[in-house]
Coordinates of C-alpha atoms and ligand atoms in Angstrom, one line a residue:
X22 CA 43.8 -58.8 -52.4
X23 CA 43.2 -62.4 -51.3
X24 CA 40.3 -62.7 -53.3
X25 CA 42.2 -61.2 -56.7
X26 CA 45.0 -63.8 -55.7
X27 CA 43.0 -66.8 -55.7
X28 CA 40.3 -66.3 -58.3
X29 CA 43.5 -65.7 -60.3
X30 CA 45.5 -68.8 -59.0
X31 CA 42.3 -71.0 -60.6
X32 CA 43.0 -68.9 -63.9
X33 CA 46.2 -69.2 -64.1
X34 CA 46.0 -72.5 -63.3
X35 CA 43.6 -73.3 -65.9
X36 CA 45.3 -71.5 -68.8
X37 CA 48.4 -73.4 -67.9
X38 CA 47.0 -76.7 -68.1
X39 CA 45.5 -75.1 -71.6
X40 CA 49.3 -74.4 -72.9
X41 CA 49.5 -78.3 -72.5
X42 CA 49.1 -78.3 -76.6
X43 CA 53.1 -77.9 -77.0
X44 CA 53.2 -80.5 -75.0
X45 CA 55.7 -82.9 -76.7
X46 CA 56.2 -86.7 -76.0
X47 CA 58.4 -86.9 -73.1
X48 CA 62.3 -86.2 -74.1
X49 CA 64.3 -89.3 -72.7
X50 CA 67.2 -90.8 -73.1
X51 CA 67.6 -94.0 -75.4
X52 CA 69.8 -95.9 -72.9
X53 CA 69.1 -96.7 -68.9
X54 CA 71.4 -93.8 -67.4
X55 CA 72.2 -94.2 -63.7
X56 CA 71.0 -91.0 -62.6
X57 CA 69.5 -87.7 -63.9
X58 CA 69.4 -84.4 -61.8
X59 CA 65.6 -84.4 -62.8
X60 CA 65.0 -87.6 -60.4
X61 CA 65.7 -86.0 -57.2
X62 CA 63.5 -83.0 -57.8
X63 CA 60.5 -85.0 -55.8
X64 CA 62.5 -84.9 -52.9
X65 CA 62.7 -80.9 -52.9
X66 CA 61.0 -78.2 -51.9
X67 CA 57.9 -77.4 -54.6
X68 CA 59.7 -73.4 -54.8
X69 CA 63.0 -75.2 -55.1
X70 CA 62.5 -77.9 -57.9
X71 CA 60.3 -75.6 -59.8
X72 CA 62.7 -73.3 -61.1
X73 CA 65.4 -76.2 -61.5
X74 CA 62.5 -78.1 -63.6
X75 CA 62.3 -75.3 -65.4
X76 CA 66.0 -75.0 -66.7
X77 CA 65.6 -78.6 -67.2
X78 CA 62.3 -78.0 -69.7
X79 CA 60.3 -76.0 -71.9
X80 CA 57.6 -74.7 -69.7
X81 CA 55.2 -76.3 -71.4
X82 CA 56.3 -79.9 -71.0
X83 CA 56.0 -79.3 -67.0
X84 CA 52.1 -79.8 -67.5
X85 CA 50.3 -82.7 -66.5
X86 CA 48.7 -85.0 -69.6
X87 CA 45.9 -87.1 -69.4
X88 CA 47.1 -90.3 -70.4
X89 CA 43.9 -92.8 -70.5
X90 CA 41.4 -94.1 -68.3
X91 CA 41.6 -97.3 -66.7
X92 CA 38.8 -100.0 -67.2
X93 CA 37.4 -103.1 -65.4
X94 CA 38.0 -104.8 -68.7
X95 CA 40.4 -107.2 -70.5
X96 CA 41.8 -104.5 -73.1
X97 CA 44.0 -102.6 -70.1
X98 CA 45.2 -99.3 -70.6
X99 CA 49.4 -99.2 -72.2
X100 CA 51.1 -95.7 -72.3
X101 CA 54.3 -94.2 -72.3
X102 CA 55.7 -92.9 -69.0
X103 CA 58.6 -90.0 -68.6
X104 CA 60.7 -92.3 -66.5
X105 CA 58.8 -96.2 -67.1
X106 CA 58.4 -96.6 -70.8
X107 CA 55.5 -99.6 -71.1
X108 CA 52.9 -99.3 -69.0
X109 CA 49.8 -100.7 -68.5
X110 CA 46.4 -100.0 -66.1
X111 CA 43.1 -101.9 -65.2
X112 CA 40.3 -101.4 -62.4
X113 CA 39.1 -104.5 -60.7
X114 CA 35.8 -104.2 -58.6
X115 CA 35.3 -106.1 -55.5
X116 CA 33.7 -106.1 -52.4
X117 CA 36.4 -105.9 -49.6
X118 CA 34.4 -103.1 -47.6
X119 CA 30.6 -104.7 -47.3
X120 CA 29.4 -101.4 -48.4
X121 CA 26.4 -101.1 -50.8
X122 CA 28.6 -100.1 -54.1
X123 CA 31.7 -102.0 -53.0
X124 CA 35.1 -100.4 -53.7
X125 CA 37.9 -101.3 -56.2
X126 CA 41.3 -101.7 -57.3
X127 CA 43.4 -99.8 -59.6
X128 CA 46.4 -102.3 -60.8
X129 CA 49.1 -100.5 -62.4
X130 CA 52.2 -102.3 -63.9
X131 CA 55.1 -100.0 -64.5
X132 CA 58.5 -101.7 -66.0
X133 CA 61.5 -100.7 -68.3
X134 CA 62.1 -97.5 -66.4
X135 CA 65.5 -95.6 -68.5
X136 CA 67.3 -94.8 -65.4
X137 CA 67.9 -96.3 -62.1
X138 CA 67.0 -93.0 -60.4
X139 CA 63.7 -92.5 -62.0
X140 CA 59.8 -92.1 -61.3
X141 CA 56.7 -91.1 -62.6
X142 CA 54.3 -89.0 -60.7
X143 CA 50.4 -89.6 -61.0
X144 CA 47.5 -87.7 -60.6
X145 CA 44.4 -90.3 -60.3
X146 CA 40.2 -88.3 -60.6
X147 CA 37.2 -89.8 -61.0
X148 CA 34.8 -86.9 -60.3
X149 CA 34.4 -88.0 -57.1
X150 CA 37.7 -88.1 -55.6
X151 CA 41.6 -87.2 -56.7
X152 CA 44.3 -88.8 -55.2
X153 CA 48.2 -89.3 -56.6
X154 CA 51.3 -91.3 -56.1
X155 CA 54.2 -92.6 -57.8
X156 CA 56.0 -95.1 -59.1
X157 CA 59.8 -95.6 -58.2
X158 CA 59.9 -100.0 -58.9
X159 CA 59.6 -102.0 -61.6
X160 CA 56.6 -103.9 -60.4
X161 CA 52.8 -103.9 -60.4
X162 CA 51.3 -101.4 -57.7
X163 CA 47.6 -100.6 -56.8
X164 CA 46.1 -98.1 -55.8
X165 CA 42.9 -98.7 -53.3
X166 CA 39.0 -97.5 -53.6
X167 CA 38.0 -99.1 -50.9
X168 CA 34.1 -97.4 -51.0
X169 CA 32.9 -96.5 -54.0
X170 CA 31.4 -92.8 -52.6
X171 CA 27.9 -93.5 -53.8
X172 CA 26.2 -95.1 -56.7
X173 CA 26.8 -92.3 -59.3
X174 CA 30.5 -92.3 -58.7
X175 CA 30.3 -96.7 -58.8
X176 CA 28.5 -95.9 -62.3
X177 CA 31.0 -93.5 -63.4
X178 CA 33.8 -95.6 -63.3
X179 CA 32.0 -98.7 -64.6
X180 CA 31.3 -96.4 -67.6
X181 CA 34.1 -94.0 -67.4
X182 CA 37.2 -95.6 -65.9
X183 CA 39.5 -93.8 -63.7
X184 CA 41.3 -91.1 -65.4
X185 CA 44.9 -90.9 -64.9
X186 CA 47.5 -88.2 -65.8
X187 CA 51.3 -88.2 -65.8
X188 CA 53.3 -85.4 -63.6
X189 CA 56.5 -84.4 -64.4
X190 CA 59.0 -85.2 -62.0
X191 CA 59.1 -82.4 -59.4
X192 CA 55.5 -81.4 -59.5
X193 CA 54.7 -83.0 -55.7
X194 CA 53.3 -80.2 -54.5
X195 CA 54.0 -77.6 -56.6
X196 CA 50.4 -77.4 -58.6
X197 CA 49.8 -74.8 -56.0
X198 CA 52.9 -73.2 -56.1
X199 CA 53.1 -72.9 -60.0
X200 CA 51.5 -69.8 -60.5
X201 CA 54.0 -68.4 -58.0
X202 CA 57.3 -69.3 -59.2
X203 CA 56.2 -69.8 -63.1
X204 CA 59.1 -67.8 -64.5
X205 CA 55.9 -66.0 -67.0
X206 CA 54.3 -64.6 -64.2
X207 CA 57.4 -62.8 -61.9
X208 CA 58.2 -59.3 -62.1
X209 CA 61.1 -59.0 -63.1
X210 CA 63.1 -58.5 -66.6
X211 CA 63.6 -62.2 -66.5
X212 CA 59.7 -62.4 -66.6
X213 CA 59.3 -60.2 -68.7
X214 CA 61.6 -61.5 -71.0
X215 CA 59.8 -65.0 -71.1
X216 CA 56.5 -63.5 -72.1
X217 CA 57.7 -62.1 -74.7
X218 CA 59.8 -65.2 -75.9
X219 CA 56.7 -67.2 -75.1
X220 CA 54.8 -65.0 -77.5
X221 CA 57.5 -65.4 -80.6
X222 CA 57.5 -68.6 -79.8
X223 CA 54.0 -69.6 -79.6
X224 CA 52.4 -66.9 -82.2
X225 CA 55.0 -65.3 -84.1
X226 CA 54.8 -62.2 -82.4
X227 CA 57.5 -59.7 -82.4
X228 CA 57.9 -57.4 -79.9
X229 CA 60.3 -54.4 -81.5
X230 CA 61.6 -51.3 -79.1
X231 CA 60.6 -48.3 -79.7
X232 CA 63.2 -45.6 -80.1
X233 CA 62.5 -43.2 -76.8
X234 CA 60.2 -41.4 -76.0
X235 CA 58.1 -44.8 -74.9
X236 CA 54.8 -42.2 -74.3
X237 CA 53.7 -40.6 -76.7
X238 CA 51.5 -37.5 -76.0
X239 CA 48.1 -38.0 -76.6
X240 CA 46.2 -35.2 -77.7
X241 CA 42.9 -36.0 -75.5
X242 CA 40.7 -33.6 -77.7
X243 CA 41.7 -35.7 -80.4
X244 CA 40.1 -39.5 -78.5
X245 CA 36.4 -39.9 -79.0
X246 CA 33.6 -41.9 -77.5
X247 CA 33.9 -45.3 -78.8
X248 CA 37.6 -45.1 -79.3
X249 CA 39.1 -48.7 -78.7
X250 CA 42.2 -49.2 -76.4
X251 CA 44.0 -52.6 -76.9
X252 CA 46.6 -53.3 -74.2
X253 CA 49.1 -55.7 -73.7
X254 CA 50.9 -56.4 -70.9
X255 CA 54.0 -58.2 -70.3
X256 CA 55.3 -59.1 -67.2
X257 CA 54.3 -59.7 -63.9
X258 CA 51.2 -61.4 -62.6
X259 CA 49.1 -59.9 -64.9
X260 CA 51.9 -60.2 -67.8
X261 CA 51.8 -64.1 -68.0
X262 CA 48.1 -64.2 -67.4
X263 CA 47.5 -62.0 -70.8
X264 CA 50.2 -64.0 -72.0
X265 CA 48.7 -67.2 -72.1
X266 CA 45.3 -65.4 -72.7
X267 CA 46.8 -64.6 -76.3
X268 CA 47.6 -67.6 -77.0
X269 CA 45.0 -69.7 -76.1
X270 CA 42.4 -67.5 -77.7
X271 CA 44.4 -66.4 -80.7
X272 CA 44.8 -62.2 -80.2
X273 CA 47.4 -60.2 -79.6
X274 CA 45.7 -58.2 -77.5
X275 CA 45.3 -59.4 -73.5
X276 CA 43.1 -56.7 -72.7
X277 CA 40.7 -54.0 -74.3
X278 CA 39.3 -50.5 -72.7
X279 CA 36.4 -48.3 -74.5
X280 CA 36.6 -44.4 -74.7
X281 CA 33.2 -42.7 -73.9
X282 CA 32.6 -39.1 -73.6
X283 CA 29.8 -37.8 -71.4
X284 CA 27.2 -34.7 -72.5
X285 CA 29.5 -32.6 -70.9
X286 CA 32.3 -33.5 -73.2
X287 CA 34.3 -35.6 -69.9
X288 CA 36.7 -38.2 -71.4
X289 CA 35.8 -41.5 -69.6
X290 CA 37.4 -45.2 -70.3
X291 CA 35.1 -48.1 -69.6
X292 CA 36.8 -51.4 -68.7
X293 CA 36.8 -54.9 -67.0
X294 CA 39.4 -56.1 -64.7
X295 CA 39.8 -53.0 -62.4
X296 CA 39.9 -53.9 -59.1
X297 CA 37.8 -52.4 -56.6
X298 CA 38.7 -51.4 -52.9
X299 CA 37.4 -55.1 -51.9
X300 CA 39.9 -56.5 -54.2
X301 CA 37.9 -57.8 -56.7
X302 CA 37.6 -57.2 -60.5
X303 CA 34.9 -55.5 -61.4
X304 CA 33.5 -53.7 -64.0
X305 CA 34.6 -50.2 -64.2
X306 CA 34.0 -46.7 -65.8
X307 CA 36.9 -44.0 -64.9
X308 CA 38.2 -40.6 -66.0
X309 CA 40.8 -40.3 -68.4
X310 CA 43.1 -38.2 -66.3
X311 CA 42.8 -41.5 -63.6
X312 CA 43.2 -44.3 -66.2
X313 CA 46.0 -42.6 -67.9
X314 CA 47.8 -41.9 -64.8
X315 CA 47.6 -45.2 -63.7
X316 CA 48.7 -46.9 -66.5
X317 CA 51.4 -44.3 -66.9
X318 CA 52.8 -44.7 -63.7
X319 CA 51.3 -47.4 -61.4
X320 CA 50.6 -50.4 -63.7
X321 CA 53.4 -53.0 -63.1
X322 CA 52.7 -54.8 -66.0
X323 CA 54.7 -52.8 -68.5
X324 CA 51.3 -51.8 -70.5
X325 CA 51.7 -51.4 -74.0
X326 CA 48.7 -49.2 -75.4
X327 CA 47.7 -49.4 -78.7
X328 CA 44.3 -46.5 -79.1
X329 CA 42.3 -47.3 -82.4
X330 CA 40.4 -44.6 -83.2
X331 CA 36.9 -45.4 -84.7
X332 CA 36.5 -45.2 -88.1
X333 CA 34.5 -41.4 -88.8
X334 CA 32.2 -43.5 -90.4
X335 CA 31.2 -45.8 -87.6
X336 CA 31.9 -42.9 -85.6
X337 CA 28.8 -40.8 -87.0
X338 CA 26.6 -43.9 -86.3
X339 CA 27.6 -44.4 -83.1
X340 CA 25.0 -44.6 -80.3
X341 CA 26.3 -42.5 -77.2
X342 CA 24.1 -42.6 -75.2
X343 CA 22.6 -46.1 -75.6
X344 CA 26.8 -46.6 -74.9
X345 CA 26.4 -45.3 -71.8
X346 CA 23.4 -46.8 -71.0
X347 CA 24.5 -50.0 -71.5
X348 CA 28.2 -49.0 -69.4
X349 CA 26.2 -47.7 -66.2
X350 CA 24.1 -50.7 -66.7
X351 CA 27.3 -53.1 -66.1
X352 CA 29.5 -50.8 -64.1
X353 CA 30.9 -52.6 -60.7
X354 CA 29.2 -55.7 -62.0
X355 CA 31.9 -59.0 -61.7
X356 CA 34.6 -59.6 -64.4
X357 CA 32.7 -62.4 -66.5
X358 CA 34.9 -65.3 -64.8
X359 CA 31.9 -67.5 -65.4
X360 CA 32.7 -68.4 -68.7
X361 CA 36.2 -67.4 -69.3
X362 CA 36.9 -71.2 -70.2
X363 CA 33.8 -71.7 -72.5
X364 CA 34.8 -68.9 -74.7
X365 CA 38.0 -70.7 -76.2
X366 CA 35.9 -74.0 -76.6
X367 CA 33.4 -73.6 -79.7
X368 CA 33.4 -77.2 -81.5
X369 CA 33.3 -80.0 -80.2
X370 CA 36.8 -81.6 -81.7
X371 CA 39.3 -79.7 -83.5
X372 CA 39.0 -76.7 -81.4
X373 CA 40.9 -77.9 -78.4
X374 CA 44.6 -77.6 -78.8
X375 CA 45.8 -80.8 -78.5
X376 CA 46.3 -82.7 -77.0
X377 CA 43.9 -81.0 -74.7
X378 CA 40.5 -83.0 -75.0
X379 CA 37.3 -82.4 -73.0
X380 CA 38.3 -85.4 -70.4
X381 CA 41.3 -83.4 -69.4
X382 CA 39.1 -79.8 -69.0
X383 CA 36.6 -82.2 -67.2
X384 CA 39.4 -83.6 -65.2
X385 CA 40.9 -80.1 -64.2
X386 CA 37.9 -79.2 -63.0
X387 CA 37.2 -82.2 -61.0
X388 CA 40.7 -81.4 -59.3
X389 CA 40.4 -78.2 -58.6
X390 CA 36.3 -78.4 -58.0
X391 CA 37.5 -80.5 -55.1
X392 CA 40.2 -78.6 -54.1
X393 CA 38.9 -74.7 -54.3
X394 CA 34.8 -75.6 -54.6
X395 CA 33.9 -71.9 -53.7
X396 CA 36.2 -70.5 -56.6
X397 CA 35.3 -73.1 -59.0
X398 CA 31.3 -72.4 -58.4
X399 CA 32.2 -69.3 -59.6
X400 CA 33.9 -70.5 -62.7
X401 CA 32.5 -73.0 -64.2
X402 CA 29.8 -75.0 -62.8
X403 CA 27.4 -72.2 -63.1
X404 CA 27.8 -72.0 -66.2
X405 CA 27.8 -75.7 -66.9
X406 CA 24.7 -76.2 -65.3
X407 CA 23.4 -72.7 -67.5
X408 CA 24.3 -75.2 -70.8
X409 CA 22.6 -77.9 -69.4
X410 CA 19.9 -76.7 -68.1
X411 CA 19.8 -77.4 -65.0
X412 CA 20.2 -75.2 -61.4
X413 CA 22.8 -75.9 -58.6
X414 CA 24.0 -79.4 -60.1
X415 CA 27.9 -80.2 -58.7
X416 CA 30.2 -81.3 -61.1
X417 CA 29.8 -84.7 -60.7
X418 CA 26.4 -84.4 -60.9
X419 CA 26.8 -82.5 -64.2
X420 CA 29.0 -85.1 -65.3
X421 CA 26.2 -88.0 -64.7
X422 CA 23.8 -85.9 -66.0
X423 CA 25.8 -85.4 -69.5
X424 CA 26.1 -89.3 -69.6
X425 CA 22.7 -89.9 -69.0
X426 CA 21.4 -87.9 -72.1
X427 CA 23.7 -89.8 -74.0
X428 CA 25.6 -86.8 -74.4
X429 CA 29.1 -86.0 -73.9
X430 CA 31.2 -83.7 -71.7
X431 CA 32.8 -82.2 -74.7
X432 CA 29.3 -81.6 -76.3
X433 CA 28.9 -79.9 -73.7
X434 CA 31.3 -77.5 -73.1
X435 CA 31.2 -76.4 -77.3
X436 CA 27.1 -75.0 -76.1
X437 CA 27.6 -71.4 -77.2
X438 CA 27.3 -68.6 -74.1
X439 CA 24.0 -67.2 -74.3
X440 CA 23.5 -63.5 -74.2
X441 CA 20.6 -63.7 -72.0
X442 CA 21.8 -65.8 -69.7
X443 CA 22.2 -64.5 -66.0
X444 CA 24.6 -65.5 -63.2
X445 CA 24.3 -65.5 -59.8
X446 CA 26.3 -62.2 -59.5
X447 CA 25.2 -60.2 -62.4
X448 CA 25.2 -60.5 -66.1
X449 CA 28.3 -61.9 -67.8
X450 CA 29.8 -59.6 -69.7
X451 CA 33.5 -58.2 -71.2
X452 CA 30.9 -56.9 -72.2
X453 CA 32.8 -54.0 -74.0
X454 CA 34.8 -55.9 -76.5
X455 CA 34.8 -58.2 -78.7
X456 CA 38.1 -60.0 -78.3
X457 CA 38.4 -61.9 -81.4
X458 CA 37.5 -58.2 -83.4
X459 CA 41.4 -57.5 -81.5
X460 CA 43.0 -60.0 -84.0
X461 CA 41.8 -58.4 -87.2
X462 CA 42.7 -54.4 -86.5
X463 CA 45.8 -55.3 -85.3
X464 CA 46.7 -57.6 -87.9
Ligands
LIG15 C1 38.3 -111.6 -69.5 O1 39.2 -112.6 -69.1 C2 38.6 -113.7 -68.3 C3 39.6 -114.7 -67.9 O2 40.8 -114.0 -67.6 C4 37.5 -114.4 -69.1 O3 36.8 -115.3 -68.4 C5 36.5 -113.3 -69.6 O4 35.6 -113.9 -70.5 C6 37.2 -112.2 -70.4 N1 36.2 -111.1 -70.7 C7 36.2 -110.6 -71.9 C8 35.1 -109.5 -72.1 O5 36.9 -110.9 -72.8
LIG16 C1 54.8 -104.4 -71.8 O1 54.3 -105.1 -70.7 C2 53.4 -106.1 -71.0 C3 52.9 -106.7 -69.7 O2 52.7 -105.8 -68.7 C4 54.0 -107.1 -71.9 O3 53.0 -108.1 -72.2 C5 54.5 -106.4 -73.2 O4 55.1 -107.3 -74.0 C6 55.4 -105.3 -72.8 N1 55.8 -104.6 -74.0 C7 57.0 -104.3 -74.4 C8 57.2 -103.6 -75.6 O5 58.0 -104.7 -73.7
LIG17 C1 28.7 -105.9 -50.9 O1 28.4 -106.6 -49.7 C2 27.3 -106.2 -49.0 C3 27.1 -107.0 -47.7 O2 27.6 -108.3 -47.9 C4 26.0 -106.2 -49.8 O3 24.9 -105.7 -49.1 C5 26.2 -105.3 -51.1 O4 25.1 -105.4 -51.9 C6 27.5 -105.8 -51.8 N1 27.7 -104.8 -52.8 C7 28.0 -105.2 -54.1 C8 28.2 -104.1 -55.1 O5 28.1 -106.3 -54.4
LIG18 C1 54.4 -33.6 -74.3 O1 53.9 -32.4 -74.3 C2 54.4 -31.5 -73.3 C3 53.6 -30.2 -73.3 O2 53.2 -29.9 -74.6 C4 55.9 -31.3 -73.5 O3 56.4 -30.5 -72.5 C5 56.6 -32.7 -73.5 O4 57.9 -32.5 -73.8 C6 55.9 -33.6 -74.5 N1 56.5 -34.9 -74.3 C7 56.8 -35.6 -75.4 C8 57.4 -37.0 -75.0 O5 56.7 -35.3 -76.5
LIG19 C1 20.2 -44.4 -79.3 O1 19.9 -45.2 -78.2 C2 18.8 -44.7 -77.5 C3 18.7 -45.5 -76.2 O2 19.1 -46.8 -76.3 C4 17.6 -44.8 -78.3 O3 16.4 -44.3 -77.6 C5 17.8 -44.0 -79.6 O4 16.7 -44.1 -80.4 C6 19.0 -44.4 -80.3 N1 19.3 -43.4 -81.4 C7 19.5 -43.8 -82.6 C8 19.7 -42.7 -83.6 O5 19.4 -45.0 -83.0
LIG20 C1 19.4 -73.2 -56.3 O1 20.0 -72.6 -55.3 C2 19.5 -71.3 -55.0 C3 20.4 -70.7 -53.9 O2 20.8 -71.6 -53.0 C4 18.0 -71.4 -54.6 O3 17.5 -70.1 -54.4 C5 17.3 -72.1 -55.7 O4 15.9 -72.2 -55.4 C6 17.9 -73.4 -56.1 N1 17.2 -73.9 -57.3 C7 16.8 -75.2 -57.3 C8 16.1 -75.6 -58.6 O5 17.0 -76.0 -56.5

């Protein structure tokens, strides 16, 4: 169970800070009010200002967005804050420490704040090194490097700058408590309710009720190997995750099962996700009667199941038993984590919802490479170093690397998942399905 929890706190994570595209310029007032109740969320609990936050905002806005890097040059860095509205940002080298590479100094000027009460919350990565703080005053501030970590990172920002992004008030601390008290994810009707508003909202789905019965009885003489199931579910953990899931890759469809039959005429459903007695999502084949059951009467999610029956044409060329080969031959492998990211990133530009851009996806994964390094091995920088060609770089290695070739992170990311390529735990694979081949049956 721990493992499920946190491989899925780094997804959920990451698909949030996806959902930043309906991100809108901050919503402030024109004139300098003396207080708003959104200034003294810092001050409270992460599980308390959440949920006030998020009466306060559209869920979306609560993201963090990447608002510039700061350079050692003349032309500093001017955005638009949520509480200080000109701001401006430069990096100054020195040598203060006597070290090799020397540290520096990030100068930021904050001023015309449009309330009395106000601050802006930063979050501050070079791949090296994350760090925050905030700004309450009117006034320049800086922010201390005082070592530059090693040469590559002393490069980095001479090239790179330091990247900075702007919190919402509130979110001091709560980055690890979001995927526990983001309204999208909790069972309840409330939850529930938010997915499916999320989904109108974002896609233009509609979800209609039914008239009772919700189950229909399925004939199971009538289901036949290569039959498609395409679930969604809406609520709970696994509700918000297939929630943002739709929207970030476009179906409306979360998750998809395959029918098989074996020679003795056994009804089977292959599928990824299931989780195993260790807790972790694997790869699995079951028996109807067990799938059916569970989804019946044991999935929390509210499943809705949608069985597309394969067309008797397709049907009559389908290849059982190469089907099953291929199913025994991926069956308790991993749920393709690896690469989950990579397959909503196919161009370069364009492709990204914006204003999502390959310095924030490199950013994210700086932060949470240094914060969870195990779980982000697992999903990304294998598969970085897989499109690079290159074995057990680190991130920031990767990211060096990438700027040595004259390439770019963003270049990278768009390299297409290779079918041979093999990961440390197995072959990638959702492997049954074909996501995007969802979007056009159901539509
Ligand atoms: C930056 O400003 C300093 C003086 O403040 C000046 O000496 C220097 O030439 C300027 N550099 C550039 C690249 O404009
Ligand atoms: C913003 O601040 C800079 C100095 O930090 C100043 O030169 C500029 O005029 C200010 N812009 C506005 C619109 O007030
Ligand atoms: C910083 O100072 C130390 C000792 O004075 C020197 O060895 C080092 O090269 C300097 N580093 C830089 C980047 O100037
Ligand atoms: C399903 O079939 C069973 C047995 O044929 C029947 O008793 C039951 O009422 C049916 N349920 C629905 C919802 O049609
Ligand atoms: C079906 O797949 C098996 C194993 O992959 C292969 O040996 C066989 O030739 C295939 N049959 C047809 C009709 O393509
Ligand atoms: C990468 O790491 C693995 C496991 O630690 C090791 O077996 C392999 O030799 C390493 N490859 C290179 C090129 O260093």
């Amino acid at each position: 169970m721990e493992i499920l929890c946190k491989t899925h706190q780094i997804l959920l994570l990451l698909f949030t800070i996806l959902t930043i595209s309906y991100l809108q310029p901050p919503k402030v007032q024109a004139f300098k009010a003396p207080f708003h109740p959104r200034d003294v969320l810092p001050w409270l609990p992460g599980k308390v200002s959440w949920p006030i936050l998020g009466t306060l905002n559209n869920a979306a806005d609560l993201l963090p967005s990447f608002v510039g890097a700061a350079f050692a040059s003349n032309n500093s860095l001017n955005w638009k804050g949520s509480c200080f509205y000109n701001n401006s940002a430069w990096m100054e080298f020195h040598n203060k420490s006597s070290t090799e590479f020397g540290g520096g100094t990030l100068h930021i000027k904050v001023s015309k704040a449009h309330s009395w009460t106000c601050m802006d919350l930063y979050i501050f990565a070079t791949p090296y090194r994350v760090t925050w703080d905030y700004y309450f005053i009117s006034r320049e501030h800086t922010l201390e490097f005082k070592e530059w970590e090693s040469k590559a990172e002393f490069e980095y920002v001479k090239n790179r700058g330091v990247s900075i992004f702007l919190l919402q008030a509130g979110m001091l601390g709560t980055l690890q408590a979001l995927w526990e008290v983001f309204p999208l994810f909790t069972n309840t009707g409330w939850g529930e309710n938010t997915n499916i508003a999320f989904l109108k909202k974002h896609m233009g789905a509609v979800f209609e009720e039914r008239p009772q019965p919700w189950v229909t009885n399925i004939t199971v003489e009538d289901i036949h190997s290569g039959d498609f199931l395409a679930l969604s579910k809406i609520r709970g953990r696994w509700g918000g995750f297939e929630t943002l899931e739709k929207w970030v890759s476009g179906a409306y469809a979360g998750h998809t099962a395959v029918c098989l039959r074996d020679f003795e005429g056994k009804l089977w459903v292959g599928e990824s996700g299931h989780e195993n007695e260790k807790g972790e999502d694997v790869i699995a084949i079951l028996p109807w009667d067990e799938w059916w059951e569970y989804e019946l009467t044991k999935d929390d999610a509210n499943p809705q199941i949608a069985l597309l029956p394969l067309h008797p044409e397709l049907r009559a060329k389908f290849n059982e038993s190469a089907a099953w080969e291929y199913a025994l031959s991926m069956s308790g492998k991993p749920y393709g984590y690896h690469n989950l990211i990579f397959s909503w990133i196919d161009t370069i530009s364009e492709n990204y919802p914006s204003p999502l851009d390959a310095h924030l996806v490199a950013s994210v994964m700086t932060v949470w490479t240094r914060l969870k390094p195990a779980y982000a091995g697992n999903m990304w920088i294998e598969a970085l170093n897989k499109r690079l060609g290159t074995q057990n770089l680190s991130l920031s290695e990767i990211l060096v690397q990438v700027e040595k070739r004259g390439s770019s992170f963003g270049e990278l990311l768009a390299i297409p998942e290779q079918d041979n390529w093999v990961y440390a735990d197995g072959l990638w694979s959702d492997g049954w399905l074909l996501p995007l081949s969802v979007v056009y049956i159901l539509c």
